[in-house]
Tab-separated table of C-alpha atoms in Angstrom:
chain	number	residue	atom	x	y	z
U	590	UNK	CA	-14.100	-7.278	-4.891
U	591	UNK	CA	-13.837	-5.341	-1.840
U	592	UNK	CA	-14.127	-1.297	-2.157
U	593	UNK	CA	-12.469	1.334	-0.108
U	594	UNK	CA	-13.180	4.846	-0.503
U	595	UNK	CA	-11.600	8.391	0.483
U	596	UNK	CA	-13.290	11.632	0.515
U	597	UNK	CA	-12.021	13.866	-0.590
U	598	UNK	CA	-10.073	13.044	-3.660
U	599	UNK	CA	-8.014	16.040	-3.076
U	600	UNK	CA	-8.108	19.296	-0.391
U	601	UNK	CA	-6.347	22.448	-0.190
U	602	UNK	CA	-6.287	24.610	2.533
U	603	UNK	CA	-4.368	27.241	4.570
U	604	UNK	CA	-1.171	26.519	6.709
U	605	UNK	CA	-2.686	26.333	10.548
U	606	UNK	CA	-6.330	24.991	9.860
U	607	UNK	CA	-7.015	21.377	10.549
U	608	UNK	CA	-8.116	18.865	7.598
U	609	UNK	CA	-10.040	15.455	8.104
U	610	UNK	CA	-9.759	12.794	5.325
U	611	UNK	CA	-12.438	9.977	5.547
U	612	UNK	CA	-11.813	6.182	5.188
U	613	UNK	CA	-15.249	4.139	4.010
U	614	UNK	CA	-15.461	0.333	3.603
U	615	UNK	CA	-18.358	0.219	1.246
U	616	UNK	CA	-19.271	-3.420	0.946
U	617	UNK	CA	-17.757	-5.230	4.038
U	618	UNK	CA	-16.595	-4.346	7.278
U	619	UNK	CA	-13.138	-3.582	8.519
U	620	UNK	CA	-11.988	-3.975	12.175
U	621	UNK	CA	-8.511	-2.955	11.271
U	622	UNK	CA	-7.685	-0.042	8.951
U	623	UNK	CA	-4.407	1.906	8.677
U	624	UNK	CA	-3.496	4.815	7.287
U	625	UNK	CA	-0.027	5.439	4.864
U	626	UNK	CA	1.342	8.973	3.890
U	627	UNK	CA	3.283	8.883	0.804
U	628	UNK	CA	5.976	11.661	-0.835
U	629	UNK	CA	6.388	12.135	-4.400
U	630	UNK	CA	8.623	10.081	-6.081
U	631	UNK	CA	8.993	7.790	-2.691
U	632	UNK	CA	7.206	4.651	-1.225
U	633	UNK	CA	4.389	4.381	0.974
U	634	UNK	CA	4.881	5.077	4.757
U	635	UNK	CA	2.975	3.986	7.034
U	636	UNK	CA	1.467	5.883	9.601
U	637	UNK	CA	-0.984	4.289	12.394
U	638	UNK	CA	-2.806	0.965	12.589
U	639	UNK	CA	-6.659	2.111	13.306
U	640	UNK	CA	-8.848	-0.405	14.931
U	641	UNK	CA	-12.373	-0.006	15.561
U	642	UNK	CA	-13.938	0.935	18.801
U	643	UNK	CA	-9.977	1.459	20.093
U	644	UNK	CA	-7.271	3.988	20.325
U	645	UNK	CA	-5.186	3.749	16.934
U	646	UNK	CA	-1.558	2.503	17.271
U	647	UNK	CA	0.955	4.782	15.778
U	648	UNK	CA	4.245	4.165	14.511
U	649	UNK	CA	7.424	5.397	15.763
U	650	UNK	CA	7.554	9.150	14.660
U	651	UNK	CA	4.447	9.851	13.763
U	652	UNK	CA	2.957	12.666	16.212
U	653	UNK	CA	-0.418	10.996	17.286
U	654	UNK	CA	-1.633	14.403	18.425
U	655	UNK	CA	-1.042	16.001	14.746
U	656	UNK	CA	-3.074	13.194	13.033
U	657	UNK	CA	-6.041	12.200	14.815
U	658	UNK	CA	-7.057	8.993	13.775
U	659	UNK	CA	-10.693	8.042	14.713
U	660	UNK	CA	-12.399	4.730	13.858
U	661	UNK	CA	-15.832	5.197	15.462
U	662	UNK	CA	-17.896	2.376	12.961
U	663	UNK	CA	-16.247	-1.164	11.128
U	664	UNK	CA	-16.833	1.064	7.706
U	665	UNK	CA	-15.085	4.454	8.551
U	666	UNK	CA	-11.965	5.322	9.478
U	667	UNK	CA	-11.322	9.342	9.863
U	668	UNK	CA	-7.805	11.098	9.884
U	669	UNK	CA	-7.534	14.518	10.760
U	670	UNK	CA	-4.500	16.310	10.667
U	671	UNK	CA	-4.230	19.218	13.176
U	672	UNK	CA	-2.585	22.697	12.385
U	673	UNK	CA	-1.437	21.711	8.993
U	674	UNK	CA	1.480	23.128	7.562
U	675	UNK	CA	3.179	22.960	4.158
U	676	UNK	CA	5.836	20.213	5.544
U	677	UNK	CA	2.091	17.981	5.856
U	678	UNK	CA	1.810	18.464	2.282
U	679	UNK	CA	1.631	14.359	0.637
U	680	UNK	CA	-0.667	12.220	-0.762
U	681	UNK	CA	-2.903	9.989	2.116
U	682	UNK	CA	-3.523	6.509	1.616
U	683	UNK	CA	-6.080	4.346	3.593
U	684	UNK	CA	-6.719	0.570	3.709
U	685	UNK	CA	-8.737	-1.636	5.077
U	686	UNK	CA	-8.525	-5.649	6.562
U	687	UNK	CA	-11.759	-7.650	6.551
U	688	UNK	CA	-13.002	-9.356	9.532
U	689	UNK	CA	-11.056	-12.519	10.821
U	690	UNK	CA	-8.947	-14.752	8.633
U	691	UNK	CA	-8.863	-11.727	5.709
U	692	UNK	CA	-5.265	-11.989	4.089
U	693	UNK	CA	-5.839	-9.124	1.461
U	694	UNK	CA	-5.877	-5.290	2.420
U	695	UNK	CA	-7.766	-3.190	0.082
U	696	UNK	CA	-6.323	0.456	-0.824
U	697	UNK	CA	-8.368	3.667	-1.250
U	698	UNK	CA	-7.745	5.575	-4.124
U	699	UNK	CA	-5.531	8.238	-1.638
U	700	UNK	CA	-6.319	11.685	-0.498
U	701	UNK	CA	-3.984	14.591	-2.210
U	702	UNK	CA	-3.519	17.185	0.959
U	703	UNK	CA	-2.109	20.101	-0.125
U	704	UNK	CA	-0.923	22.998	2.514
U	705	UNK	CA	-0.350	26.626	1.783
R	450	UNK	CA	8.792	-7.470	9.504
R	451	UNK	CA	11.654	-9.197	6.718
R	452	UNK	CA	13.015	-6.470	4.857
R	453	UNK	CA	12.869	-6.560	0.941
R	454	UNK	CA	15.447	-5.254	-1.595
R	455	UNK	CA	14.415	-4.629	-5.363
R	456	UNK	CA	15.492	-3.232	-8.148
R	457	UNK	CA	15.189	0.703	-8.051
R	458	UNK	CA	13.952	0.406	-11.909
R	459	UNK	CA	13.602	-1.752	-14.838
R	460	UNK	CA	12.717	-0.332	-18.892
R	461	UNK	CA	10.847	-3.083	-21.090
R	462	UNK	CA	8.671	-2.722	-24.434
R	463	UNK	CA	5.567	-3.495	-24.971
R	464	UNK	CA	4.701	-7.254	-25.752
R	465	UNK	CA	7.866	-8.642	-23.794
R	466	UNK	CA	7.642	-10.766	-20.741
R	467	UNK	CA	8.985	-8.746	-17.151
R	468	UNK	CA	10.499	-10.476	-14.681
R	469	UNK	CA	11.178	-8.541	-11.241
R	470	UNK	CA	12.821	-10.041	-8.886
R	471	UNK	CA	12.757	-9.126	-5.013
R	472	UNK	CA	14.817	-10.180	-2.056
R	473	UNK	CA	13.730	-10.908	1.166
R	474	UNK	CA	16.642	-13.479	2.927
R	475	UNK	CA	14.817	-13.017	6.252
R	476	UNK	CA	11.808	-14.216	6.109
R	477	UNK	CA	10.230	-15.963	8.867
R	478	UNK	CA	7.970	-19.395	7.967
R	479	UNK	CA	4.858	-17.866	8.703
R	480	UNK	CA	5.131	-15.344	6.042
R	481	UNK	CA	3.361	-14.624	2.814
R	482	UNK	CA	4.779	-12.808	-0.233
R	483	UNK	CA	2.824	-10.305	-1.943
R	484	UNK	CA	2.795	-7.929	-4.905
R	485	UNK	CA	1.053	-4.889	-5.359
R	486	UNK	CA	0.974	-2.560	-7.868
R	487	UNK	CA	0.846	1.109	-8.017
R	488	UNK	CA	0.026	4.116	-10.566
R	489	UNK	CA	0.425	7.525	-9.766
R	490	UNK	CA	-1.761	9.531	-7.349
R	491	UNK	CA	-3.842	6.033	-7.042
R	492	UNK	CA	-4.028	3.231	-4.044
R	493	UNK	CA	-1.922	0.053	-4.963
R	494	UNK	CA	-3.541	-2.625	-5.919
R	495	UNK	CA	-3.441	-6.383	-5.017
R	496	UNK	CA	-1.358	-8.532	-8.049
R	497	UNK	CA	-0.837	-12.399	-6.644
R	498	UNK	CA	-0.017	-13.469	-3.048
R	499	UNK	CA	2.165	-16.974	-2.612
R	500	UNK	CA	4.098	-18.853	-0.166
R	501	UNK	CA	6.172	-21.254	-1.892
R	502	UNK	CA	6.399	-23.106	-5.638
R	503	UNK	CA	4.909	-21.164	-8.670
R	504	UNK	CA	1.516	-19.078	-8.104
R	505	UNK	CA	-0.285	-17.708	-11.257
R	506	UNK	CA	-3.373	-15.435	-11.994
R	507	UNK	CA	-4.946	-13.909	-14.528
R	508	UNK	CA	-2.202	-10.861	-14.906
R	509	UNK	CA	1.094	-12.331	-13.273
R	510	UNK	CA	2.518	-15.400	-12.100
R	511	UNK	CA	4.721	-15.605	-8.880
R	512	UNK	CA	7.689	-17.690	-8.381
R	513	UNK	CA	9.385	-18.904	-5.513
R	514	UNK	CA	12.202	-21.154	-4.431
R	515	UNK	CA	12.786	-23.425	-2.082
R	516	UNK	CA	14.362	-21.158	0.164
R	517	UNK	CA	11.839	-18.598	-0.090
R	518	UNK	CA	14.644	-16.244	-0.141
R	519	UNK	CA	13.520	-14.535	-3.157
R	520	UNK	CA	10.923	-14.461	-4.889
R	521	UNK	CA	10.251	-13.190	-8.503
R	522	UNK	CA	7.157	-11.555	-10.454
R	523	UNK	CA	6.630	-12.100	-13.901
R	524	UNK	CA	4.427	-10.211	-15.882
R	525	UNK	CA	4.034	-11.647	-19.744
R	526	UNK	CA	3.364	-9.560	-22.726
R	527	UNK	CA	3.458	-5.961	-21.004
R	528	UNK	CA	1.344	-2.888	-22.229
R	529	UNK	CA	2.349	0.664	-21.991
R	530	UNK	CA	-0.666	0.440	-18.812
R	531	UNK	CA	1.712	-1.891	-17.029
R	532	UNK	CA	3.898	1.257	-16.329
R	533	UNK	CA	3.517	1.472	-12.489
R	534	UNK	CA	5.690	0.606	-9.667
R	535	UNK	CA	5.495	-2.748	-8.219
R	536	UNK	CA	5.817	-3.297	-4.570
R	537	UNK	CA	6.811	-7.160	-3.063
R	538	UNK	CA	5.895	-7.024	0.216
R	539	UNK	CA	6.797	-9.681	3.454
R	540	UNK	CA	4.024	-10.361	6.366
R	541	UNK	CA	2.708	-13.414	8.115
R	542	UNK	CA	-1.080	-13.970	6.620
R	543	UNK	CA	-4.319	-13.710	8.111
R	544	UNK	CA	-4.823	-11.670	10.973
R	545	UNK	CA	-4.572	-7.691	11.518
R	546	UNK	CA	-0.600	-6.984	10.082
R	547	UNK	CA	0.491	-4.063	8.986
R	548	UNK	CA	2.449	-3.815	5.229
R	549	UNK	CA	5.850	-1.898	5.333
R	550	UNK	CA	6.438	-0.893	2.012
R	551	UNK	CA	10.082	-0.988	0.430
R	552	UNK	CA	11.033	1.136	-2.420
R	553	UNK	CA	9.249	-0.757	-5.134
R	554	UNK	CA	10.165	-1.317	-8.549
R	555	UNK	CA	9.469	1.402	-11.129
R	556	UNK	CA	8.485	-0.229	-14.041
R	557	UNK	CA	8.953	2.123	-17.410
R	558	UNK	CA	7.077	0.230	-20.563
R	559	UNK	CA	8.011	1.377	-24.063
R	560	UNK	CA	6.512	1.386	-27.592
């Protein structure tokens, strides 16, 4: 079946600096990919709809200046999350929709972000 | 996007059948029901997708009424790996849509 990949697995870095989490397709290609945040204990939320070669489409809330969502290729998808703080602190979940007609989304494994 | 409503929880042993059962009475005819599952610090993963009738796979079945109301996702002879949460999930098929998750289901699966 389909693989998505994140990278990395987990990061940890100081309150202020800026983090980017990577989003691959690794054995088809994904026009669309979007990007979830998730709390512990809580369900997935999702964040921005990223679409390749276009600006990504964020949902209501979400600060599209804080996480900069860049899809430059139809296999990655970057987020990067600007002056993190310890409120960005969650676990960051990509997937990724095949090319026309695709019904299934395919998960990454999720990307643990932890701010001090 | 038809909101679903399931139950917060559920406790089963291993080697029993699981039925979960979600709501969704606004769902729109072009819309697909599907289950994902979840472990922790992991993606979710795809379970079975249906529309209508009685969908099956090689880990769960899927059943859904007429109505489409409701739909409900049995799981037979659980493990102690089948302790996840399970999502159910509303969306027209095909295409580019986005997935709003609900609360899901956190399944607990005893010796």
């Amino acid at each position: 079946g389909a693989v998505v990949s994140q990278h990395p697995s987990w990061v940890i870095c100081k309150s202020g600096t800026s983090v980017k989490i990577e989003c691959r397709s690794l054995d088809f290609q994904a026009t669309t990919m979007f990007w979830y945040r998730q709390f512990p204990k809580q369900s997935l939320m999702l964040m921005a709809t990223s679409n390749e070669g276009s600006k990504a489409t964020y949902e209501q809330g979400v600060e599209k200046d804080k996480f900069l969502i860049n899809h430059a290729s139809l296999t990655l998808s970057t987020l990067t999350v600007t002056s993190a703080h310890p409120e960005d602190s969650s676990f960051y979940i990509c997937s990724a929709r095949g090319s026309a007609g695709s019904d299934e989304q395919f998960f990454g494994p999720g990307t643990r972000l932890t701010v001090l | 996007l038809a909101k679903t409503t399931q139950p917060i929880s559920m406790d089963s042993y291993e080697g029993q059948e699981v039925n979960i059962t979600c709501s969704h009475n606004n769902i729109a005819t072009n819309d697909y029901i599907t289950w994902y599952q979840q472990f922790p610090s992991q993606g979710p993963r795809f379970i079975i997708q249906g529309y209508k009738t009685k969908v099956t796979n090689e880990v769960a079945s899927l059943f859904i009424p007429a109505d489409r109301k409701s739909s409900t996702l049995s799981l037979p002879r659980v493990s102690l790996s089948d302790t996840a949460v399970y999502y159910c999930l509303v969306a027209p098929s095909g295409g580019y849509n986005k997935l709003i998750f609900g609360a899901g289901t956190r399944l607990a699966v005893h010796p």
